[in-house]
C-alpha cells in the first residue's frame, strides 16, 4: 500500500486513516479498527462512529469501512503501542504537518493575499521588462563601437590623427574634425599641450610617435608626428561615447 495515496481531509487538518495506521505499524487492518473501537469509544464524545469513512479495495473494487482519526485521537490510540510504533506514527504526523505548512506558504488563503501575490508578479515582470529594454538600448548605443572595434582590433598599424577623425565621421557618424579631435585628446588627458602623447599611453600601446628630420634654411629640424594605434582608437572612441 502506498502511503502517498492517502489524502488529507478537506479542512486541511492532520489526520490518519486506520488503513494508514495499519500500514505504518504493521498491524492487520481489522486489529486497528478493533483498537479504535475499544480504546477510543470512551474518550470520544459521541463515539467513534463520527470518524467512520470508507475505502475501495483495489482488487474487488468493493467499499469497506475504515476510520479517519484527527491528530489527538491518533496519539491517544497509539499511546498503548510500543515505542517503535509510536515513533513511526509521530513521524508521519509531523510529515503531514510540514506538507500543510508548505502548501499554506505557496497558496494565498484570501482574496487580499491573492491580489498581493499578483501585484508582486506584476512588479517583477515590469522590472524584467525595464531591464531588458535598458540592455537593448545599451547594445544599440554600443553597436558602432563594437563594429569599429571588430574591424581594427587586430590592426598593428598606427594612423594619423587626421585620418582617425575621418574614420570617426565615416564609420561612426561623429562630426569631429582633426583640430577638434586634437582638442578632445588634450582635454581628456591623452595628449600634452604640444599634441604629443603622454609616455604612459605610449607604453600602453595607444599611441606612437614618429620622428623625422627635415632640412630648412635654418638647418636640420626634428619633427615629431603623433599617430594612434588600433588599441588607442578603441580607447578614445569609448571615452568619446561615454561623454556623449
PDB file of C-alpha atoms in Angstrom, residues 10-238:
ATOM      1  CA  UNK A  10     -10.854  18.904   3.088  1.00  0.00           C
ATOM      2  CA  UNK A  11     -10.264  21.185   6.107  1.00  0.00           C
ATOM      3  CA  UNK A  12      -6.509  20.570   5.868  1.00  0.00           C
ATOM      4  CA  UNK A  13      -6.443  19.110   9.365  1.00  0.00           C
ATOM      5  CA  UNK A  14      -3.858  16.476  10.202  1.00  0.00           C
ATOM      6  CA  UNK A  15      -5.438  13.036  10.184  1.00  0.00           C
ATOM      7  CA  UNK A  16      -4.618   9.387   9.546  1.00  0.00           C
ATOM      8  CA  UNK A  17      -6.862   6.609   8.317  1.00  0.00           C
ATOM      9  CA  UNK A  18      -6.987   3.266  10.041  1.00  0.00           C
ATOM     10  CA  UNK A  19      -5.525   1.834   6.835  1.00  0.00           C
ATOM     11  CA  UNK A  20      -2.527   4.119   7.099  1.00  0.00           C
ATOM     12  CA  UNK A  21      -2.047   3.336  10.780  1.00  0.00           C
ATOM     13  CA  UNK A  22      -2.094  -0.366   9.918  1.00  0.00           C
ATOM     14  CA  UNK A  23       0.487   0.194   7.193  1.00  0.00           C
ATOM     15  CA  UNK A  24       2.787   2.183   9.481  1.00  0.00           C
ATOM     16  CA  UNK A  25       2.554  -0.190  12.441  1.00  0.00           C
ATOM     17  CA  UNK A  26       2.495  -3.476  10.542  1.00  0.00           C
ATOM     18  CA  UNK A  27      -0.805  -4.448  12.166  1.00  0.00           C
ATOM     19  CA  UNK A  28      -3.733  -6.034  10.369  1.00  0.00           C
ATOM     20  CA  UNK A  29      -6.402  -3.510   9.493  1.00  0.00           C
ATOM     21  CA  UNK A  30      -9.148  -5.322  11.386  1.00  0.00           C
ATOM     22  CA  UNK A  31      -6.939  -5.203  14.519  1.00  0.00           C
ATOM     23  CA  UNK A  32      -6.513  -1.460  14.172  1.00  0.00           C
ATOM     24  CA  UNK A  33     -10.259  -0.896  13.718  1.00  0.00           C
ATOM     25  CA  UNK A  34     -10.843  -3.066  16.817  1.00  0.00           C
ATOM     26  CA  UNK A  35      -8.335  -0.967  18.798  1.00  0.00           C
ATOM     27  CA  UNK A  36     -10.064   2.216  17.682  1.00  0.00           C
ATOM     28  CA  UNK A  37     -13.474   0.953  18.710  1.00  0.00           C
ATOM     29  CA  UNK A  38     -12.118  -0.405  22.005  1.00  0.00           C
ATOM     30  CA  UNK A  39      -9.798   2.348  23.205  1.00  0.00           C
ATOM     31  CA  UNK A  40     -11.393   5.460  21.751  1.00  0.00           C
ATOM     32  CA  UNK A  41     -15.086   4.791  22.283  1.00  0.00           C
ATOM     33  CA  UNK A  42     -14.877   6.022  25.882  1.00  0.00           C
ATOM     34  CA  UNK A  43     -12.812   9.145  25.230  1.00  0.00           C
ATOM     35  CA  UNK A  44     -14.522  10.418  22.076  1.00  0.00           C
ATOM     36  CA  UNK A  45     -17.637  12.472  22.632  1.00  0.00           C
ATOM     37  CA  UNK A  46     -20.425  10.957  20.589  1.00  0.00           C
ATOM     38  CA  UNK A  47     -18.454   7.767  19.905  1.00  0.00           C
ATOM     39  CA  UNK A  48     -16.027   6.780  17.173  1.00  0.00           C
ATOM     40  CA  UNK A  49     -18.790   6.492  14.573  1.00  0.00           C
ATOM     41  CA  UNK A  50     -18.181  10.176  13.808  1.00  0.00           C
ATOM     42  CA  UNK A  51     -14.797   9.156  12.350  1.00  0.00           C
ATOM     43  CA  UNK A  52     -16.160   6.412  10.091  1.00  0.00           C
ATOM     44  CA  UNK A  53     -15.069   6.506   6.457  1.00  0.00           C
ATOM     45  CA  UNK A  54     -14.890   4.086   3.541  1.00  0.00           C
ATOM     46  CA  UNK A  55     -12.199   2.870   1.158  1.00  0.00           C
ATOM     47  CA  UNK A  56     -12.303   0.879  -2.067  1.00  0.00           C
ATOM     48  CA  UNK A  57     -10.431  -2.389  -2.289  1.00  0.00           C
ATOM     49  CA  UNK A  58      -8.255  -2.187  -5.441  1.00  0.00           C
ATOM     50  CA  UNK A  59      -8.745  -5.888  -6.157  1.00  0.00           C
ATOM     51  CA  UNK A  60     -12.501  -6.455  -5.963  1.00  0.00           C
ATOM     52  CA  UNK A  61     -13.495  -2.753  -6.203  1.00  0.00           C
ATOM     53  CA  UNK A  62     -15.754  -3.172  -3.170  1.00  0.00           C
ATOM     54  CA  UNK A  63     -16.088  -0.468  -0.496  1.00  0.00           C
ATOM     55  CA  UNK A  64     -15.321  -1.241   3.133  1.00  0.00           C
ATOM     56  CA  UNK A  65     -15.427   0.619   6.412  1.00  0.00           C
ATOM     57  CA  UNK A  66     -12.393   2.358   7.833  1.00  0.00           C
ATOM     58  CA  UNK A  67     -11.764   5.241  10.239  1.00  0.00           C
ATOM     59  CA  UNK A  68     -10.137   8.628   9.731  1.00  0.00           C
ATOM     60  CA  UNK A  69      -8.767   9.957  13.010  1.00  0.00           C
ATOM     61  CA  UNK A  70      -7.665  13.503  13.844  1.00  0.00           C
ATOM     62  CA  UNK A  71      -4.239  14.007  15.383  1.00  0.00           C
ATOM     63  CA  UNK A  72      -5.484  13.973  19.007  1.00  0.00           C
ATOM     64  CA  UNK A  73      -7.273  10.642  18.622  1.00  0.00           C
ATOM     65  CA  UNK A  74      -4.326   9.125  16.749  1.00  0.00           C
ATOM     66  CA  UNK A  75      -1.974   9.995  19.592  1.00  0.00           C
ATOM     67  CA  UNK A  76      -4.407   8.591  22.180  1.00  0.00           C
ATOM     68  CA  UNK A  77      -4.743   5.378  20.192  1.00  0.00           C
ATOM     69  CA  UNK A  78      -1.022   4.730  19.774  1.00  0.00           C
ATOM     70  CA  UNK A  79      -0.199   5.623  23.382  1.00  0.00           C
ATOM     71  CA  UNK A  80      -0.711   1.958  24.159  1.00  0.00           C
ATOM     72  CA  UNK A  81       1.545   0.790  21.325  1.00  0.00           C
ATOM     73  CA  UNK A  82       5.268   0.115  21.572  1.00  0.00           C
ATOM     74  CA  UNK A  83       7.787   2.973  21.440  1.00  0.00           C
ATOM     75  CA  UNK A  84       8.888   1.980  17.935  1.00  0.00           C
ATOM     76  CA  UNK A  85       5.330   2.032  16.586  1.00  0.00           C
ATOM     77  CA  UNK A  86       4.526   5.339  18.300  1.00  0.00           C
ATOM     78  CA  UNK A  87       7.653   6.861  16.717  1.00  0.00           C
ATOM     79  CA  UNK A  88       6.503   5.827  13.226  1.00  0.00           C
ATOM     80  CA  UNK A  89       3.070   7.390  13.767  1.00  0.00           C
ATOM     81  CA  UNK A  90       4.520  10.622  15.179  1.00  0.00           C
ATOM     82  CA  UNK A  91       6.965  10.897  12.257  1.00  0.00           C
ATOM     83  CA  UNK A  92       4.065  10.528   9.834  1.00  0.00           C
ATOM     84  CA  UNK A  93       2.041  13.207  11.605  1.00  0.00           C
ATOM     85  CA  UNK A  94       4.986  15.608  11.532  1.00  0.00           C
ATOM     86  CA  UNK A  95       5.452  14.936   7.828  1.00  0.00           C
ATOM     87  CA  UNK A  96       1.811  15.793   7.117  1.00  0.00           C
ATOM     88  CA  UNK A  97       2.053  18.961   9.212  1.00  0.00           C
ATOM     89  CA  UNK A  98       5.112  20.126   7.286  1.00  0.00           C
ATOM     90  CA  UNK A  99       3.371  19.446   3.969  1.00  0.00           C
ATOM     91  CA  UNK A 100       0.397  21.567   5.020  1.00  0.00           C
ATOM     92  CA  UNK A 101       2.730  24.374   6.101  1.00  0.00           C
ATOM     93  CA  UNK A 102       4.447  24.309   2.710  1.00  0.00           C
ATOM     94  CA  UNK A 103       1.119  24.497   0.897  1.00  0.00           C
ATOM     95  CA  UNK A 104      -0.112  27.349   3.072  1.00  0.00           C
ATOM     96  CA  UNK A 105       3.036  29.321   2.212  1.00  0.00           C
ATOM     97  CA  UNK A 106       2.582  28.780  -1.524  1.00  0.00           C
ATOM     98  CA  UNK A 107      -1.164  29.231  -1.942  1.00  0.00           C
ATOM     99  CA  UNK A 108      -2.867  32.541  -0.995  1.00  0.00           C
ATOM    100  CA  UNK A 109      -5.606  31.897   1.550  1.00  0.00           C
ATOM    101  CA  UNK A 110      -7.667  35.056   0.990  1.00  0.00           C
ATOM    102  CA  UNK A 111      -8.604  37.321  -1.903  1.00  0.00           C
ATOM    103  CA  UNK A 112      -6.364  40.061  -0.474  1.00  0.00           C
ATOM    104  CA  UNK A 113      -3.388  37.695  -0.344  1.00  0.00           C
ATOM    105  CA  UNK A 114      -4.063  36.641  -3.938  1.00  0.00           C
ATOM    106  CA  UNK A 115      -4.081  40.293  -5.020  1.00  0.00           C
ATOM    107  CA  UNK A 116      -0.831  40.890  -3.153  1.00  0.00           C
ATOM    108  CA  UNK A 117       0.845  37.937  -4.881  1.00  0.00           C
ATOM    109  CA  UNK A 118      -0.449  39.101  -8.254  1.00  0.00           C
ATOM    110  CA  UNK A 119       0.983  42.548  -7.547  1.00  0.00           C
ATOM    111  CA  UNK A 120       4.374  41.035  -6.736  1.00  0.00           C
ATOM    112  CA  UNK A 121       4.382  39.093 -10.004  1.00  0.00           C
ATOM    113  CA  UNK A 122       3.385  42.215 -11.933  1.00  0.00           C
ATOM    114  CA  UNK A 123       6.182  44.269 -10.353  1.00  0.00           C
ATOM    115  CA  UNK A 124       8.741  41.564 -11.113  1.00  0.00           C
ATOM    116  CA  UNK A 125       7.561  41.352 -14.723  1.00  0.00           C
ATOM    117  CA  UNK A 126       7.784  45.133 -15.025  1.00  0.00           C
ATOM    118  CA  UNK A 127      11.307  45.098 -13.577  1.00  0.00           C
ATOM    119  CA  UNK A 128      12.438  42.429 -16.042  1.00  0.00           C
ATOM    120  CA  UNK A 129      10.871  44.288 -18.963  1.00  0.00           C
ATOM    121  CA  UNK A 130      12.658  47.512 -17.968  1.00  0.00           C
ATOM    122  CA  UNK A 131      15.923  45.643 -17.520  1.00  0.00           C
ATOM    123  CA  UNK A 132      15.626  44.058 -20.964  1.00  0.00           C
ATOM    124  CA  UNK A 133      14.798  47.441 -22.502  1.00  0.00           C
ATOM    125  CA  UNK A 134      17.854  49.008 -20.865  1.00  0.00           C
ATOM    126  CA  UNK A 135      20.104  46.214 -22.119  1.00  0.00           C
ATOM    127  CA  UNK A 136      18.686  46.568 -25.634  1.00  0.00           C
ATOM    128  CA  UNK A 137      19.238  50.332 -25.642  1.00  0.00           C
ATOM    129  CA  UNK A 138      22.775  49.874 -24.356  1.00  0.00           C
ATOM    130  CA  UNK A 139      23.501  47.315 -27.084  1.00  0.00           C
ATOM    131  CA  UNK A 140      22.169  49.688 -29.748  1.00  0.00           C
ATOM    132  CA  UNK A 141      24.237  52.522 -28.325  1.00  0.00           C
ATOM    133  CA  UNK A 142      27.399  50.418 -28.333  1.00  0.00           C
ATOM    134  CA  UNK A 143      26.806  48.936 -31.789  1.00  0.00           C
ATOM    135  CA  UNK A 144      29.058  51.464 -33.594  1.00  0.00           C
ATOM    136  CA  UNK A 145      31.823  50.864 -31.082  1.00  0.00           C
ATOM    137  CA  UNK A 146      31.523  47.085 -31.424  1.00  0.00           C
ATOM    138  CA  UNK A 147      31.621  47.312 -35.213  1.00  0.00           C
ATOM    139  CA  UNK A 148      34.591  49.664 -35.068  1.00  0.00           C
ATOM    140  CA  UNK A 149      36.458  47.539 -32.532  1.00  0.00           C
ATOM    141  CA  UNK A 150      35.951  44.332 -34.509  1.00  0.00           C
ATOM    142  CA  UNK A 151      37.336  46.000 -37.593  1.00  0.00           C
ATOM    143  CA  UNK A 152      40.575  47.303 -36.077  1.00  0.00           C
ATOM    144  CA  UNK A 153      41.186  45.103 -33.024  1.00  0.00           C
ATOM    145  CA  UNK A 154      43.904  43.080 -34.761  1.00  0.00           C
ATOM    146  CA  UNK A 155      45.480  46.015 -36.574  1.00  0.00           C
ATOM    147  CA  UNK A 156      49.044  46.934 -35.601  1.00  0.00           C
ATOM    148  CA  UNK A 157      49.155  49.941 -37.907  1.00  0.00           C
ATOM    149  CA  UNK A 158      49.136  53.406 -36.393  1.00  0.00           C
ATOM    150  CA  UNK A 159      47.422  56.177 -38.328  1.00  0.00           C
ATOM    151  CA  UNK A 160      47.493  59.946 -38.235  1.00  0.00           C
ATOM    152  CA  UNK A 161      45.025  61.784 -36.023  1.00  0.00           C
ATOM    153  CA  UNK A 162      43.678  63.431 -39.193  1.00  0.00           C
ATOM    154  CA  UNK A 163      42.866  60.039 -40.686  1.00  0.00           C
ATOM    155  CA  UNK A 164      41.314  58.892 -37.421  1.00  0.00           C
ATOM    156  CA  UNK A 165      38.978  61.903 -37.463  1.00  0.00           C
ATOM    157  CA  UNK A 166      37.832  60.855 -40.938  1.00  0.00           C
ATOM    158  CA  UNK A 167      37.154  57.316 -39.748  1.00  0.00           C
ATOM    159  CA  UNK A 168      35.064  58.599 -36.825  1.00  0.00           C
ATOM    160  CA  UNK A 169      32.994  60.601 -39.268  1.00  0.00           C
ATOM    161  CA  UNK A 170      32.610  57.934 -41.947  1.00  0.00           C
ATOM    162  CA  UNK A 171      32.166  54.822 -39.793  1.00  0.00           C
ATOM    163  CA  UNK A 172      30.657  56.164 -36.575  1.00  0.00           C
ATOM    164  CA  UNK A 173      28.901  59.318 -37.822  1.00  0.00           C
ATOM    165  CA  UNK A 174      30.739  61.544 -35.353  1.00  0.00           C
ATOM    166  CA  UNK A 175      31.186  65.100 -36.635  1.00  0.00           C
ATOM    167  CA  UNK A 176      34.750  65.595 -35.358  1.00  0.00           C
ATOM    168  CA  UNK A 177      37.453  67.263 -37.441  1.00  0.00           C
ATOM    169  CA  UNK A 178      41.192  66.991 -36.957  1.00  0.00           C
ATOM    170  CA  UNK A 179      41.579  70.177 -34.876  1.00  0.00           C
ATOM    171  CA  UNK A 180      38.631  69.370 -32.660  1.00  0.00           C
ATOM    172  CA  UNK A 181      39.867  65.803 -32.158  1.00  0.00           C
ATOM    173  CA  UNK A 182      43.284  67.077 -31.041  1.00  0.00           C
ATOM    174  CA  UNK A 183      41.491  69.367 -28.586  1.00  0.00           C
ATOM    175  CA  UNK A 184      39.404  66.465 -27.230  1.00  0.00           C
ATOM    176  CA  UNK A 185      42.519  64.315 -26.792  1.00  0.00           C
ATOM    177  CA  UNK A 186      44.192  67.109 -24.850  1.00  0.00           C
ATOM    178  CA  UNK A 187      41.113  67.714 -22.685  1.00  0.00           C
ATOM    179  CA  UNK A 188      40.799  64.026 -21.879  1.00  0.00           C
ATOM    180  CA  UNK A 189      44.434  63.826 -20.916  1.00  0.00           C
ATOM    181  CA  UNK A 190      45.710  61.656 -23.733  1.00  0.00           C
ATOM    182  CA  UNK A 191      47.934  64.352 -25.259  1.00  0.00           C
ATOM    183  CA  UNK A 192      50.084  67.122 -23.868  1.00  0.00           C
ATOM    184  CA  UNK A 193      49.794  70.751 -24.988  1.00  0.00           C
ATOM    185  CA  UNK A 194      52.233  70.126 -27.840  1.00  0.00           C
ATOM    186  CA  UNK A 195      49.977  67.282 -29.084  1.00  0.00           C
ATOM    187  CA  UNK A 196      52.445  64.615 -28.061  1.00  0.00           C
ATOM    188  CA  UNK A 197      51.018  61.658 -26.095  1.00  0.00           C
ATOM    189  CA  UNK A 198      51.947  61.145 -22.502  1.00  0.00           C
ATOM    190  CA  UNK A 199      54.574  58.456 -22.031  1.00  0.00           C
ATOM    191  CA  UNK A 200      52.229  56.125 -20.168  1.00  0.00           C
ATOM    192  CA  UNK A 201      49.864  55.971 -23.162  1.00  0.00           C
ATOM    193  CA  UNK A 202      52.772  55.219 -25.455  1.00  0.00           C
ATOM    194  CA  UNK A 203      53.786  52.398 -23.125  1.00  0.00           C
ATOM    195  CA  UNK A 204      50.198  51.134 -23.086  1.00  0.00           C
ATOM    196  CA  UNK A 205      50.288  50.919 -26.879  1.00  0.00           C
ATOM    197  CA  UNK A 206      47.646  53.580 -27.521  1.00  0.00           C
ATOM    198  CA  UNK A 207      49.880  55.958 -29.429  1.00  0.00           C
ATOM    199  CA  UNK A 208      53.107  56.030 -31.362  1.00  0.00           C
ATOM    200  CA  UNK A 209      55.383  58.957 -32.120  1.00  0.00           C
ATOM    201  CA  UNK A 210      57.395  59.018 -35.338  1.00  0.00           C
ATOM    202  CA  UNK A 211      60.257  61.466 -35.668  1.00  0.00           C
ATOM    203  CA  UNK A 212      61.576  62.794 -38.970  1.00  0.00           C
ATOM    204  CA  UNK A 213      64.494  65.115 -39.642  1.00  0.00           C
ATOM    205  CA  UNK A 214      63.830  67.801 -42.231  1.00  0.00           C
ATOM    206  CA  UNK A 215      66.226  70.345 -43.693  1.00  0.00           C
ATOM    207  CA  UNK A 216      65.372  74.050 -43.606  1.00  0.00           C
ATOM    208  CA  UNK A 217      67.255  77.259 -44.413  1.00  0.00           C
ATOM    209  CA  UNK A 218      67.974  77.460 -40.713  1.00  0.00           C
ATOM    210  CA  UNK A 219      69.312  73.928 -40.598  1.00  0.00           C
ATOM    211  CA  UNK A 220      68.001  70.479 -39.831  1.00  0.00           C
ATOM    212  CA  UNK A 221      64.918  70.241 -37.616  1.00  0.00           C
ATOM    213  CA  UNK A 222      63.390  67.217 -35.826  1.00  0.00           C
ATOM    214  CA  UNK A 223      59.663  66.907 -36.462  1.00  0.00           C
ATOM    215  CA  UNK A 224      57.505  64.665 -34.279  1.00  0.00           C
ATOM    216  CA  UNK A 225      54.241  63.168 -35.573  1.00  0.00           C
ATOM    217  CA  UNK A 226      51.647  61.629 -33.252  1.00  0.00           C
ATOM    218  CA  UNK A 227      49.875  58.523 -34.514  1.00  0.00           C
ATOM    219  CA  UNK A 228      47.138  56.480 -32.889  1.00  0.00           C
ATOM    220  CA  UNK A 229      47.126  52.677 -32.853  1.00  0.00           C
ATOM    221  CA  UNK A 230      44.126  50.358 -33.231  1.00  0.00           C
ATOM    222  CA  UNK A 231      44.067  49.891 -29.461  1.00  0.00           C
ATOM    223  CA  UNK A 232      44.208  53.633 -28.982  1.00  0.00           C
ATOM    224  CA  UNK A 233      41.373  54.200 -31.452  1.00  0.00           C
ATOM    225  CA  UNK A 234      39.085  51.921 -29.422  1.00  0.00           C
ATOM    226  CA  UNK A 235      40.059  53.590 -26.133  1.00  0.00           C
ATOM    227  CA  UNK A 236      39.461  57.086 -27.494  1.00  0.00           C
ATOM    228  CA  UNK A 237      36.111  56.171 -29.057  1.00  0.00           C
ATOM    229  CA  UNK A 238      34.965  54.653 -25.750  1.00  0.00           C
TER     230      UNK A 238
END
